[in-house]
XYZ file of C-alpha atoms in Angstrom:
395
model
C -15.678 30.888 7.292
C -14.718 29.790 3.809
C -14.202 32.604 1.311
C -16.379 30.834 -1.230
C -19.030 28.119 -1.048
C -18.095 24.483 -1.431
C -18.961 22.830 -4.740
C -21.563 20.037 -4.761
C -20.786 16.979 -2.668
C -19.741 13.836 -4.486
C -22.474 11.293 -5.220
C -22.128 7.733 -6.444
C -24.488 7.936 -9.399
C -22.138 8.992 -12.193
C -21.574 6.063 -14.588
C -17.942 5.031 -14.743
C -16.945 7.123 -11.732
C -14.762 5.919 -8.881
C -17.507 6.377 -6.245
C -19.923 4.307 -8.301
C -17.373 1.504 -8.586
C -16.986 1.478 -4.808
C -20.726 1.198 -4.235
C -21.388 -1.258 -7.077
C -18.254 -3.424 -6.900
C -16.248 -2.962 -3.704
C -19.170 -3.221 -1.281
C -20.501 -6.499 -2.715
C -16.933 -7.873 -2.593
C -16.655 -6.901 1.061
C -19.966 -8.589 1.857
C -18.759 -11.804 0.209
C -15.485 -11.768 2.102
C -17.162 -11.128 5.440
C -19.741 -13.826 4.703
C -16.960 -16.361 4.178
C -14.657 -15.219 6.986
C -16.813 -16.504 9.864
C -19.176 -19.437 10.380
C -22.163 -17.159 10.669
C -25.581 -18.731 11.018
C -28.570 -18.540 8.658
C -29.862 -15.271 10.120
C -26.617 -13.432 9.427
C -26.333 -14.959 5.948
C -29.840 -13.811 5.114
C -29.122 -10.325 6.441
C -25.885 -10.060 4.445
C -27.610 -11.239 1.280
C -30.365 -8.705 1.859
C -27.797 -5.933 2.301
C -26.089 -6.939 -0.940
C -29.409 -6.834 -2.786
C -30.251 -3.479 -1.243
C -26.929 -1.987 -2.284
C -27.293 -3.242 -5.859
C -30.940 -2.545 -6.576
C -32.620 -1.148 -3.521
C -32.833 1.954 -1.423
C -31.493 3.112 1.921
C -33.491 1.516 4.719
C -33.850 2.761 8.311
C -32.147 1.219 11.304
C -34.258 -0.993 13.558
C -36.378 0.891 16.068
C -34.337 -0.540 18.941
C -30.905 0.272 17.441
C -28.750 1.843 20.142
C -27.562 4.618 17.838
C -30.726 5.246 15.843
C -31.117 8.741 17.295
C -27.514 9.589 16.481
C -27.922 8.486 12.869
C -31.104 10.490 12.582
C -29.082 13.499 13.679
C -26.560 12.563 10.993
C -29.153 12.702 8.212
C -30.779 9.260 8.135
C -34.330 10.570 7.742
C -33.295 12.619 4.706
C -31.848 9.583 2.914
C -34.208 6.720 3.765
C -36.046 5.580 0.656
C -33.461 6.992 -1.742
C -31.018 4.988 -3.848
C -27.617 4.376 -2.282
C -26.177 5.988 -5.415
C -28.146 9.232 -5.059
C -27.107 10.263 -1.557
C -23.708 11.769 -0.668
C -21.005 9.182 -1.255
C -19.381 9.767 2.130
C -22.726 9.169 3.814
C -23.640 6.049 1.815
C -20.213 4.467 2.397
C -20.397 5.058 6.131
C -23.952 3.813 6.417
C -23.042 0.668 4.480
C -20.577 -0.327 7.199
C -23.099 0.448 9.915
C -25.633 -1.847 8.204
C -22.997 -4.524 7.676
C -22.305 -4.627 11.407
C -26.037 -4.836 12.038
C -26.277 -7.813 9.678
C -23.605 -9.839 11.494
C -24.932 -9.096 14.970
C -22.057 -6.904 16.083
C -24.251 -4.699 18.250
C -25.791 -7.655 20.039
C -27.280 -8.856 22.228
C -26.504 -12.279 20.737
C -23.286 -14.322 20.760
C -21.740 -12.361 17.859
C -21.870 -9.085 19.771
C -18.561 -7.243 19.538
C -16.975 -9.677 17.057
C -15.075 -7.643 14.471
C -16.029 -9.055 11.037
C -12.794 -7.698 9.567
C -10.463 -9.073 12.227
C -9.148 -12.055 10.191
C -8.021 -9.696 7.417
C -6.384 -7.308 9.882
C -4.516 -10.051 11.740
C -3.332 -11.726 8.543
C -1.714 -8.476 7.486
C -0.290 -7.699 10.921
C 1.275 -11.149 11.227
C 2.578 -11.339 7.660
C 6.149 -11.544 6.448
C 5.993 -8.017 5.045
C 5.388 -6.668 8.539
C 8.422 -8.636 9.770
C 10.568 -7.013 7.103
C 9.293 -3.540 7.922
C 9.957 -3.992 11.629
C 13.441 -5.338 10.942
C 14.160 -2.226 8.872
C 13.893 -0.154 12.048
C 17.285 -1.477 13.122
C 18.885 0.369 10.216
C 17.661 3.686 11.639
C 19.502 3.245 14.926
C 22.648 5.053 13.732
C 20.782 7.931 12.110
C 20.289 11.318 13.741
C 17.011 12.019 15.505
C 16.045 14.357 12.676
C 16.696 11.695 10.051
C 14.772 9.098 12.033
C 11.872 11.502 12.429
C 11.653 12.170 8.712
C 11.871 8.462 7.922
C 9.100 7.656 10.385
C 6.938 10.488 9.055
C 7.193 9.065 5.548
C 6.623 5.580 6.890
C 3.385 6.786 8.418
C 2.446 8.551 5.192
C 3.119 5.682 2.795
C 1.889 3.019 5.199
C -1.583 3.942 3.978
C -0.916 1.875 0.859
C -1.546 -1.190 3.030
C -5.249 -0.251 3.246
C -7.194 -3.523 3.049
C -10.348 -2.012 1.584
C -8.331 -0.410 -1.207
C -6.735 -3.741 -2.110
C -10.165 -5.368 -2.432
C -10.862 -3.268 -5.498
C -7.281 -3.011 -6.795
C -5.450 -6.305 -6.612
C -2.220 -4.818 -7.986
C -2.010 -1.972 -5.479
C 0.265 -3.824 -3.064
C 2.901 -4.523 -5.670
C 3.117 -0.995 -7.056
C 6.027 1.085 -5.922
C 5.328 4.459 -4.403
C 6.567 7.376 -6.472
C 9.431 9.146 -4.738
C 7.886 12.599 -5.058
C 4.810 14.005 -3.364
C 2.141 16.142 -5.014
C 2.421 18.477 -2.010
C 5.043 18.415 0.739
C 4.840 20.572 3.854
C 7.036 18.189 5.824
C 9.664 20.743 6.811
C 6.983 23.192 7.916
C 5.532 20.415 10.074
C 8.813 19.898 11.940
C 9.243 23.654 12.331
C 5.810 23.905 13.929
C 6.593 21.119 16.389
C 9.874 22.840 17.290
C 8.212 26.213 17.814
C 7.170 25.595 21.427
C 8.980 23.911 24.277
C 8.028 20.512 25.617
C 7.033 20.323 29.262
C 4.079 22.641 28.758
C 1.485 19.913 28.396
C 1.798 20.071 24.624
C -0.514 17.543 22.963
C -0.477 16.080 19.466
C -3.691 14.443 18.286
C -3.273 11.731 15.682
C -6.484 10.798 13.862
C -5.669 7.251 12.786
C -6.901 5.584 9.641
C -6.089 1.919 9.066
C -5.045 -0.865 11.418
C -2.307 -3.416 10.787
C 0.743 -2.350 8.838
C -0.369 1.281 8.734
C -1.097 1.625 12.428
C 2.374 0.413 13.398
C 4.122 3.314 11.606
C 1.638 5.703 13.246
C 2.580 4.306 16.650
C 6.275 4.506 15.828
C 5.883 8.142 14.793
C 4.069 8.798 18.078
C 6.894 7.133 20.003
C 9.443 9.328 18.242
C 7.527 12.527 18.981
C 7.328 11.629 22.664
C 10.893 10.370 23.018
C 12.459 13.443 21.425
C 10.341 16.060 23.144
C 8.282 17.101 20.138
C 5.231 16.806 22.383
C 4.313 15.720 25.898
C 1.256 13.669 25.038
C -0.200 11.914 22.020
C -3.933 11.284 21.763
C -4.653 8.577 19.208
C -8.158 8.919 17.783
C -9.566 5.620 16.496
C -12.966 4.353 15.410
C -15.496 3.303 18.060
C -16.359 0.163 16.086
C -15.101 -1.697 12.981
C -15.370 0.545 9.961
C -14.237 0.713 6.330
C -12.767 -2.814 6.555
C -9.413 -1.840 8.023
C -9.961 1.310 10.071
C -8.300 1.101 13.470
C -10.196 0.464 16.696
C -8.884 0.234 20.263
C -8.526 -3.542 19.885
C -6.354 -2.968 16.809
C -4.124 -0.619 18.807
C -3.606 -3.368 21.387
C -2.836 -5.910 18.647
C -0.292 -3.561 17.083
C 1.407 -2.901 20.415
C 1.624 -6.629 21.100
C 3.118 -7.126 17.646
C 5.789 -4.549 18.425
C 6.615 -5.829 21.905
C 6.824 -9.373 20.564
C 9.260 -8.422 17.823
C 13.040 -8.305 18.072
C 15.547 -5.503 17.828
C 14.556 -1.865 17.780
C 10.869 -2.657 17.218
C 10.588 -4.324 20.617
C 12.122 -1.307 22.327
C 9.633 1.003 20.661
C 6.837 -1.336 21.708
C 7.901 -1.333 25.349
C 8.148 2.453 25.422
C 4.708 2.795 23.864
C 3.253 0.284 26.331
C 4.717 2.314 29.192
C 3.418 5.523 27.617
C -0.076 4.062 27.653
C 0.339 3.209 31.334
C 1.442 6.694 32.364
C -0.957 8.592 30.099
C 1.584 9.992 27.642
C -0.206 7.969 24.951
C -3.984 7.731 25.188
C -6.663 6.318 22.911
C -9.881 8.143 22.099
C -12.851 6.561 20.291
C -15.350 9.377 19.916
C -18.681 8.425 18.265
C -18.153 11.158 15.661
C -15.088 9.300 14.391
C -17.535 7.000 12.583
C -19.910 9.755 11.486
C -20.798 10.123 7.786
C -20.056 13.831 7.984
C -17.165 16.257 7.441
C -15.128 17.500 10.380
C -16.746 20.893 9.899
C -19.782 19.403 11.672
C -17.914 17.900 14.634
C -19.556 18.293 18.062
C -18.372 20.893 20.547
C -16.514 18.485 22.852
C -14.383 17.127 20.030
C -13.843 20.627 18.659
C -12.516 21.685 22.051
C -10.038 18.776 22.104
C -8.581 19.620 18.718
C -8.510 23.330 19.573
C -6.252 22.649 22.562
C -3.791 20.487 20.614
C -0.479 21.848 19.369
C -1.134 19.885 16.179
C -3.651 17.402 14.833
C -2.314 14.838 12.349
C -5.087 13.571 10.082
C -4.219 10.264 8.455
C -5.518 8.650 5.313
C -7.912 9.168 2.466
C -11.232 8.947 4.301
C -10.135 11.399 6.963
C -8.894 13.765 4.248
C -12.337 13.685 2.650
C -13.834 14.526 6.029
C -11.251 17.252 6.640
C -11.721 19.225 3.420
C -15.278 18.158 2.600
C -16.165 15.406 0.132
C -16.835 17.831 -2.706
C -15.598 18.393 -6.231
C -13.042 21.021 -5.349
C -10.787 22.454 -7.986
C -7.399 20.893 -7.185
C -5.837 24.354 -6.891
C -8.271 25.451 -4.162
C -6.034 26.453 -1.232
C -5.840 23.802 1.484
C -5.877 26.559 4.116
C -9.217 27.813 2.817
C -11.022 24.479 2.916
C -9.678 23.644 6.385
C -10.262 27.093 7.881
C -13.020 25.791 10.163
C -10.799 23.131 11.753
C -10.131 24.262 15.332
C -6.343 24.315 15.449
C -3.199 23.539 13.450
C -3.735 20.486 11.262
C -1.637 18.401 8.883
C -2.930 15.801 6.436
C -0.853 12.698 5.664
C -2.554 10.962 2.780
C -2.012 8.635 -0.134
C -4.454 9.511 -2.893
C -7.247 6.938 -3.335
C -10.287 9.064 -4.148
C -11.126 12.042 -6.321
C -11.015 14.798 -3.710
C -7.881 16.949 -3.772
C -7.018 20.505 -2.781
C -3.911 22.605 -2.338
C -2.040 21.768 -5.542
C -0.234 24.325 -7.625
C -1.420 24.598 -11.219
C 1.797 23.238 -12.719
C 1.682 20.091 -10.576
C -1.928 19.395 -11.478
C -1.262 19.956 -15.178
C 1.746 17.621 -15.169
C -0.109 14.860 -13.345
C -3.127 15.078 -15.632
C -0.998 15.163 -18.773
C 0.882 12.050 -17.667
C -1.954 10.002 -16.167
C -5.328 11.505 -17.001
C -7.357 11.459 -13.792
C -6.030 8.147 -12.481
C -3.438 9.929 -10.324
C -6.269 10.872 -7.985
C -7.299 7.309 -7.104
C -4.415 4.943 -7.857
C -2.649 5.087 -4.480
C 0.721 5.913 -6.069
C 0.796 9.586 -5.095
C 0.756 11.173 -1.671
C 0.737 14.508 0.105
C 1.697 16.247 3.325
C -0.390 19.399 3.708
C -0.206 21.703 6.737
C -2.442 24.526 7.899
C -1.220 26.418 10.937
């Protein structure tokens, strides 16, 4: 139980706020990009245009009566939000429901010929196949002569800062890719993380769960970190939690995991070796992929179902990647930045660490001096600009 109640959840109705800009600007941009990325027919074009109009001026509409997951979404609060403005319901919920409706519009859930076609796949593949990915994979060769500890720390930070490649973030911030990451973190429990992983011996069925965020250039560092943990006995098994369907433009699905593994195995040098070991780990069960329906729920982890709670409870550590998953981990509320991270994650069923670059307003676990310095230097933009990051652990 939390020692004090959570503050109000974040809505998207505050003029000039970051959530409002996402709903009013980013979502229409995503619709336009998806509309142009495939030769969809008139029905899909009409549905996408209707979704754009609904987001701008309309209200939340129900799913079709025959939608396969209508009951699940009703359990997730659909009936409470139908008929209300997208801006007046919890921001986490409205964002998630937008992507569900977008998939409906392009026929992803079938039964027609567009069933199962990821509308974001061209953007994901373009990033995965780009020159920047080549350079990042080539950089792995330079780690070969480092100690295992040095390689582990480099791969941990690669996984952390890889989140800057988030495609959805770049849609609303065209300069994000070119900005350099600041060398310091607003919170850094990295050494405590390694100490936790060293605290128990491998060979005891020790599992690390990694809740992935984005595909492409972020997923590759996550896989490389997983390979390192397995190779050096930090765990016996990694369970990679991905989304059950395309979500938030670039969130990873099982198909994206396969694409990333093929990219690694098709590379040269050290990258190819990592790819082969990961491919073999998939074959023998040391690396498994999980796509639980709740991974695409518009709800905080505090409301996870019992089966998923049991999985995380049995893990030696759960690594939660990215901004969206951080919002789900701590609750998408207006916390005071100095609210202890351990307090807001107390209901998570096991040790958990957040690896996150900051791209939304929610933040916890900062000391007062750090918050004051950031605000004095940057106002509130440090919360959303993607140039700051954190590693926060709760054992």
